[in-house]
Amino acid sequence: MNESTQVYGSSGPPVLLLPGGHVSCRGFYPGYPEALVADPGARVILHDRPGTGISSVPGTLADASEDLHALVDRLGLGPVVVVGQSLGGDVALHFARDFPDDVAGLVLLDPMPCGDAELARTIEGMHARTARAVRLPPVRWLLRRRMRTVIERAVENTGLTGPYADAARANADIDIRELSRALEGLAERAAGFDASDLRRAVPAAVVSADHEPGRIGDRARAVHARIAAALGVPVTRWSGTSHGLHLERPEQTIDVIRAVVRKSASRA
């Protein structure tokens, strides 16, 4: 192993966890590795791809599929069930398209808008503008203060406690400039992605947040519906959940992962 990769468990079907944004996978899925090792006896891989988390290796979003292919080859654990939240979902989808023989299953947790270039351009542009604004220390301070207020309210409203609350609060201190860099190329990737290129037979689950009606929410729902249809599965949506649904509904999310792992293992 190296600094950016951890493996839990000594045997069993391999599960690769991919975090959202540019952050480290360590702490992003609190309790998930231990729960999946215990049941269904999985071998769980945490990986910070180049340019993200604690990885000291430079890299971009465009390099993600090649990096994961090299990781699976190096570990000798493929094919893997890939779990990705947000940008991690985008990475998982492109990996499944680019290297289908490396992927035994997919669990997509409110993934970024693969296939909707307009929405991806909106998200990429919004973060780029914010990144430019926070070059000014007062703006950076105000944004962080605002983020902490919003997240504390969300923690209270959703009843998050313990490590799940800690993981949510960590989002208030992310470096928006690093996140913006991690999102560079998102619109171009979305424009070049066609869900029909995915291998339909792969066991999969698509979990979508309970997005509020509106331009972004409606388009996100539509993207998730197209991806789910291409994979031949329904969209799972839990009432009242937000983008951080893996923290708000950990037990249900883990059960979804377990179901995909079991289905993929039965086909091995």
Tab-separated table of C-alpha atoms in Angstrom:
chain	number	residue	atom	x	y	z
A	1	MET	CA	0.000	0.000	0.000
A	2	ASN	CA	0.979	3.665	-0.188
A	3	GLU	CA	-0.103	6.806	1.618
A	4	SER	CA	-3.185	7.298	-0.571
A	5	THR	CA	-4.515	3.728	-0.469
A	6	GLN	CA	-5.839	1.640	2.416
A	7	VAL	CA	-7.326	-1.856	2.289
A	8	TYR	CA	-9.615	-3.239	4.996
A	9	GLY	CA	-10.191	-6.971	5.263
A	10	SER	CA	-8.050	-9.868	4.095
A	11	SER	CA	-10.418	-11.565	1.661
A	12	GLY	CA	-13.835	-11.363	0.053
A	13	PRO	CA	-15.365	-9.389	-2.821
A	14	PRO	CA	-13.481	-6.099	-3.350
A	15	VAL	CA	-15.287	-2.790	-2.864
A	16	LEU	CA	-13.679	0.511	-3.897
A	17	LEU	CA	-14.957	3.629	-2.093
A	18	LEU	CA	-14.555	6.954	-3.901
A	19	PRO	CA	-15.246	10.238	-2.059
A	20	GLY	CA	-16.882	13.336	-3.430
A	21	GLY	CA	-14.990	16.468	-4.436
A	22	HIS	CA	-11.256	16.627	-3.879
A	23	VAL	CA	-11.210	15.418	-0.260
A	24	SER	CA	-9.643	12.314	1.242
A	25	CYS	CA	-11.603	9.089	1.438
A	26	ARG	CA	-10.395	8.704	5.032
A	27	GLY	CA	-13.278	9.788	7.228
A	28	PHE	CA	-15.572	10.426	4.268
A	29	TYR	CA	-17.479	7.174	4.777
A	30	PRO	CA	-17.340	6.787	8.581
A	31	GLY	CA	-17.895	3.200	9.678
A	32	TYR	CA	-18.455	1.932	6.143
A	33	PRO	CA	-15.247	-0.115	5.752
A	34	GLU	CA	-15.778	-1.920	9.046
A	35	ALA	CA	-19.463	-2.559	8.309
A	36	LEU	CA	-18.743	-3.960	4.846
A	37	VAL	CA	-15.905	-6.161	6.091
A	38	ALA	CA	-18.264	-7.575	8.728
A	39	ASP	CA	-21.125	-8.106	6.259
A	40	PRO	CA	-20.922	-9.312	3.506
A	41	GLY	CA	-17.267	-10.066	4.220
A	42	ALA	CA	-15.934	-7.595	1.670
A	43	ARG	CA	-12.418	-6.345	1.153
A	44	VAL	CA	-12.717	-2.563	1.169
A	45	ILE	CA	-10.354	-0.223	-0.656
A	46	LEU	CA	-10.052	3.473	0.234
A	47	HIS	CA	-8.211	5.459	-2.407
A	48	ASP	CA	-7.306	9.109	-2.896
A	49	ARG	CA	-6.579	9.470	-6.588
A	50	PRO	CA	-3.760	11.776	-7.754
A	51	GLY	CA	-4.530	15.433	-7.155
A	52	THR	CA	-7.015	14.735	-4.355
A	53	GLY	CA	-7.062	14.020	-0.630
A	54	ILE	CA	-3.696	13.152	0.878
A	55	SER	CA	-2.157	11.977	-2.381
A	56	SER	CA	1.142	13.721	-3.077
A	57	VAL	CA	0.977	12.757	-6.755
A	58	PRO	CA	-0.358	15.452	-9.104
A	59	GLY	CA	-3.342	14.545	-11.239
A	60	THR	CA	-6.555	15.764	-12.816
A	61	LEU	CA	-10.092	14.548	-13.359
A	62	ALA	CA	-9.117	13.492	-16.870
A	63	ASP	CA	-6.590	11.033	-15.404
A	64	ALA	CA	-9.059	9.335	-13.055
A	65	SER	CA	-9.998	6.255	-15.093
A	66	GLU	CA	-6.398	5.418	-15.917
A	67	ASP	CA	-5.421	5.832	-12.267
A	68	LEU	CA	-8.153	3.483	-11.052
A	69	HIS	CA	-7.274	0.935	-13.729
A	70	ALA	CA	-3.652	1.030	-12.558
A	71	LEU	CA	-4.802	0.722	-8.924
A	72	VAL	CA	-6.926	-2.367	-9.585
A	73	ASP	CA	-4.100	-3.919	-11.597
A	74	ARG	CA	-1.522	-3.142	-8.900
A	75	LEU	CA	-3.646	-4.574	-6.093
A	76	GLY	CA	-4.693	-7.587	-8.135
A	77	LEU	CA	-8.188	-7.360	-6.653
A	78	GLY	CA	-10.348	-6.732	-9.695
A	79	PRO	CA	-13.031	-6.590	-10.762
A	80	VAL	CA	-14.321	-4.289	-8.008
A	81	VAL	CA	-17.678	-2.930	-6.900
A	82	VAL	CA	-17.217	0.838	-7.141
A	83	VAL	CA	-19.060	3.161	-4.754
A	84	GLY	CA	-18.912	6.863	-5.590
A	85	GLN	CA	-20.598	9.923	-4.105
A	86	SER	CA	-20.982	13.193	-6.030
A	87	LEU	CA	-17.787	13.673	-8.090
A	88	GLY	CA	-16.811	10.168	-7.019
A	89	GLY	CA	-19.935	9.002	-8.842
A	90	ASP	CA	-18.775	10.750	-12.008
A	91	VAL	CA	-15.386	9.062	-11.662
A	92	ALA	CA	-17.047	5.677	-11.080
A	93	LEU	CA	-19.219	6.019	-14.192
A	94	HIS	CA	-16.336	6.972	-16.450
A	95	PHE	CA	-14.237	4.148	-15.008
A	96	ALA	CA	-17.041	1.663	-15.718
A	97	ARG	CA	-17.294	2.937	-19.284
A	98	ASP	CA	-13.549	3.076	-19.931
A	99	PHE	CA	-12.558	-0.190	-18.207
A	100	PRO	CA	-15.697	-2.345	-17.948
A	101	ASP	CA	-13.723	-5.494	-17.138
A	102	ASP	CA	-12.427	-3.808	-13.963
A	103	VAL	CA	-15.927	-3.125	-12.604
A	104	ALA	CA	-18.093	-5.815	-10.991
A	105	GLY	CA	-20.771	-3.427	-9.743
A	106	LEU	CA	-21.691	0.244	-9.332
A	107	VAL	CA	-23.244	2.160	-6.442
A	108	LEU	CA	-23.812	5.808	-7.345
A	109	LEU	CA	-24.693	8.172	-4.506
A	110	ASP	CA	-26.178	11.409	-5.875
A	111	PRO	CA	-23.573	11.464	-8.652
A	112	MET	CA	-22.457	14.542	-10.564
A	113	PRO	CA	-24.354	15.216	-13.830
A	114	CYS	CA	-22.729	12.808	-16.295
A	115	GLY	CA	-24.241	13.463	-19.710
A	116	ASP	CA	-25.677	16.922	-18.954
A	117	ALA	CA	-23.036	19.340	-20.203
A	118	GLU	CA	-25.135	22.420	-19.432
A	119	LEU	CA	-25.632	21.494	-15.789
A	120	ALA	CA	-21.993	20.433	-15.455
A	121	ARG	CA	-20.910	23.763	-16.957
A	122	THR	CA	-23.081	25.587	-14.414
A	123	ILE	CA	-21.531	23.663	-11.508
A	124	GLU	CA	-17.982	24.037	-12.804
A	125	GLY	CA	-18.445	27.762	-13.480
A	126	MET	CA	-20.059	28.446	-10.105
A	127	HIS	CA	-17.130	26.887	-8.257
A	128	ALA	CA	-14.588	28.670	-10.470
A	129	ARG	CA	-16.171	32.064	-9.724
A	130	THR	CA	-16.261	31.332	-6.003
A	131	ALA	CA	-12.621	30.227	-6.103
A	132	ARG	CA	-11.632	33.551	-7.652
A	133	ALA	CA	-13.628	35.490	-5.066
A	134	VAL	CA	-12.051	33.752	-2.057
A	135	ARG	CA	-8.608	34.944	-3.053
A	136	LEU	CA	-9.603	37.948	-0.931
A	137	PRO	CA	-9.206	37.013	2.773
A	138	PRO	CA	-12.408	38.794	3.911
A	139	VAL	CA	-14.457	36.904	1.321
A	140	ARG	CA	-12.803	33.647	2.320
A	141	TRP	CA	-13.628	34.295	5.990
A	142	LEU	CA	-17.253	35.205	5.213
A	143	LEU	CA	-17.754	32.122	3.050
A	144	ARG	CA	-16.327	29.800	5.685
A	145	ARG	CA	-18.516	31.397	8.348
A	146	ARG	CA	-21.565	31.015	6.124
A	147	MET	CA	-20.680	27.386	5.351
A	148	ARG	CA	-20.346	26.561	9.043
A	149	THR	CA	-23.746	28.099	9.772
A	150	VAL	CA	-25.440	26.208	6.937
A	151	ILE	CA	-23.816	22.905	7.863
A	152	GLU	CA	-24.612	23.250	11.567
A	153	ARG	CA	-28.236	23.873	10.667
A	154	ALA	CA	-28.220	20.813	8.411
A	155	VAL	CA	-26.631	18.674	11.133
A	156	GLU	CA	-29.326	19.773	13.558
A	157	ASN	CA	-32.186	19.318	11.086
A	158	THR	CA	-31.098	15.837	10.002
A	159	GLY	CA	-30.157	14.638	13.479
A	160	LEU	CA	-26.596	13.709	12.542
A	161	THR	CA	-24.428	12.626	15.474
A	162	GLY	CA	-20.958	11.241	16.170
A	163	PRO	CA	-18.671	10.568	13.200
A	164	TYR	CA	-21.428	11.382	10.700
A	165	ALA	CA	-21.791	14.884	12.122
A	166	ASP	CA	-17.998	15.269	12.184
A	167	ALA	CA	-17.752	14.261	8.522
A	168	ALA	CA	-20.458	16.770	7.592
A	169	ARG	CA	-18.780	19.573	9.556
A	170	ALA	CA	-15.477	18.915	7.787
A	171	ASN	CA	-17.095	20.248	4.609
A	172	ALA	CA	-17.133	23.740	6.108
A	173	ASP	CA	-13.348	23.864	6.015
A	174	ILE	CA	-12.685	22.564	2.512
A	175	ASP	CA	-10.471	24.666	0.264
A	176	ILE	CA	-12.848	25.920	-2.413
A	177	ARG	CA	-9.903	26.650	-4.700
A	178	GLU	CA	-8.777	23.029	-4.526
A	179	LEU	CA	-12.340	21.875	-5.133
A	180	SER	CA	-12.598	24.135	-8.171
A	181	ARG	CA	-9.382	22.671	-9.572
A	182	ALA	CA	-10.744	19.158	-8.984
A	183	LEU	CA	-13.838	20.052	-11.040
A	184	GLU	CA	-11.910	21.380	-14.037
A	185	GLY	CA	-13.047	19.555	-17.147
A	186	LEU	CA	-16.377	18.428	-15.650
A	187	ALA	CA	-18.432	19.997	-18.464
A	188	GLU	CA	-16.215	18.520	-21.164
A	189	ARG	CA	-16.533	15.076	-19.568
A	190	ALA	CA	-20.306	15.428	-19.348
A	191	ALA	CA	-20.529	16.392	-23.020
A	192	GLY	CA	-18.574	13.283	-23.993
A	193	PHE	CA	-20.513	10.867	-21.796
A	194	ASP	CA	-23.329	8.692	-23.113
A	195	ALA	CA	-24.993	6.454	-20.536
A	196	SER	CA	-25.859	3.952	-23.263
A	197	ASP	CA	-22.150	3.097	-23.424
A	198	LEU	CA	-22.341	1.518	-19.957
A	199	ARG	CA	-22.484	-2.245	-19.596
A	200	ARG	CA	-26.132	-2.848	-18.720
A	201	ALA	CA	-25.533	-6.262	-17.139
A	202	VAL	CA	-23.400	-4.914	-14.287
A	203	PRO	CA	-25.166	-4.997	-10.870
A	204	ALA	CA	-25.876	-1.405	-9.893
A	205	ALA	CA	-27.762	1.041	-7.706
A	206	VAL	CA	-28.440	4.736	-8.279
A	207	VAL	CA	-29.379	6.706	-5.163
A	208	SER	CA	-30.550	10.268	-5.768
A	209	ALA	CA	-30.989	12.972	-3.155
A	210	ASP	CA	-34.449	14.403	-2.568
A	211	HIS	CA	-33.657	17.461	-4.685
A	212	GLU	CA	-35.866	20.505	-4.383
A	213	PRO	CA	-37.790	21.386	-7.551
A	214	GLY	CA	-35.984	23.919	-9.713
A	215	ARG	CA	-33.549	24.091	-12.576
A	216	ILE	CA	-30.638	22.287	-10.906
A	217	GLY	CA	-32.759	19.839	-8.924
A	218	ASP	CA	-34.917	18.906	-11.916
A	219	ARG	CA	-31.917	18.375	-14.172
A	220	ALA	CA	-30.128	16.298	-11.539
A	221	ARG	CA	-33.186	14.052	-11.224
A	222	ALA	CA	-33.307	13.667	-15.006
A	223	VAL	CA	-29.613	12.754	-15.204
A	224	HIS	CA	-29.966	10.152	-12.483
A	225	ALA	CA	-33.031	8.693	-14.202
A	226	ARG	CA	-31.135	8.351	-17.506
A	227	ILE	CA	-28.172	6.667	-15.826
A	228	ALA	CA	-30.425	4.286	-13.908
A	229	ALA	CA	-32.338	3.407	-17.081
A	230	ALA	CA	-29.096	2.697	-18.928
A	231	LEU	CA	-28.039	0.355	-16.114
A	232	GLY	CA	-31.462	-1.276	-15.973
A	233	VAL	CA	-32.218	-0.339	-12.367
A	234	PRO	CA	-34.704	2.003	-10.643
A	235	VAL	CA	-33.675	5.245	-8.975
A	236	THR	CA	-33.658	5.009	-5.187
A	237	ARG	CA	-34.689	8.208	-3.414
A	238	TRP	CA	-35.159	8.697	0.325
A	239	SER	CA	-37.443	11.510	1.419
A	240	GLY	CA	-35.710	14.470	3.016
A	241	THR	CA	-32.174	13.527	2.000
A	242	SER	CA	-29.606	15.973	0.684
A	243	HIS	CA	-26.371	15.604	-1.278
A	244	GLY	CA	-24.781	14.108	1.862
A	245	LEU	CA	-27.221	11.208	1.976
A	246	HIS	CA	-24.431	8.725	2.787
A	247	LEU	CA	-24.120	10.479	6.170
A	248	GLU	CA	-27.841	11.064	6.691
A	249	ARG	CA	-28.858	7.463	5.926
A	250	PRO	CA	-25.726	5.386	6.574
A	251	GLU	CA	-27.468	2.124	7.430
A	252	GLN	CA	-29.695	2.262	4.365
A	253	THR	CA	-26.772	3.235	2.143
A	254	ILE	CA	-24.645	0.380	3.470
A	255	ASP	CA	-27.528	-2.012	2.828
A	256	VAL	CA	-27.696	-0.804	-0.789
A	257	ILE	CA	-23.961	-1.447	-1.178
A	258	ARG	CA	-24.292	-4.895	0.396
A	259	ALA	CA	-27.052	-5.830	-2.029
A	260	VAL	CA	-24.927	-4.890	-5.049
A	261	VAL	CA	-21.878	-6.694	-3.635
A	262	ARG	CA	-23.894	-9.856	-3.053
A	263	LYS	CA	-25.403	-9.713	-6.521
A	264	SER	CA	-22.015	-9.221	-8.166
A	265	ALA	CA	-20.446	-12.001	-6.067
A	266	SER	CA	-23.191	-14.417	-7.114
A	267	ARG	CA	-22.223	-13.838	-10.741
A	268	ALA	CA	-18.490	-14.312	-10.222
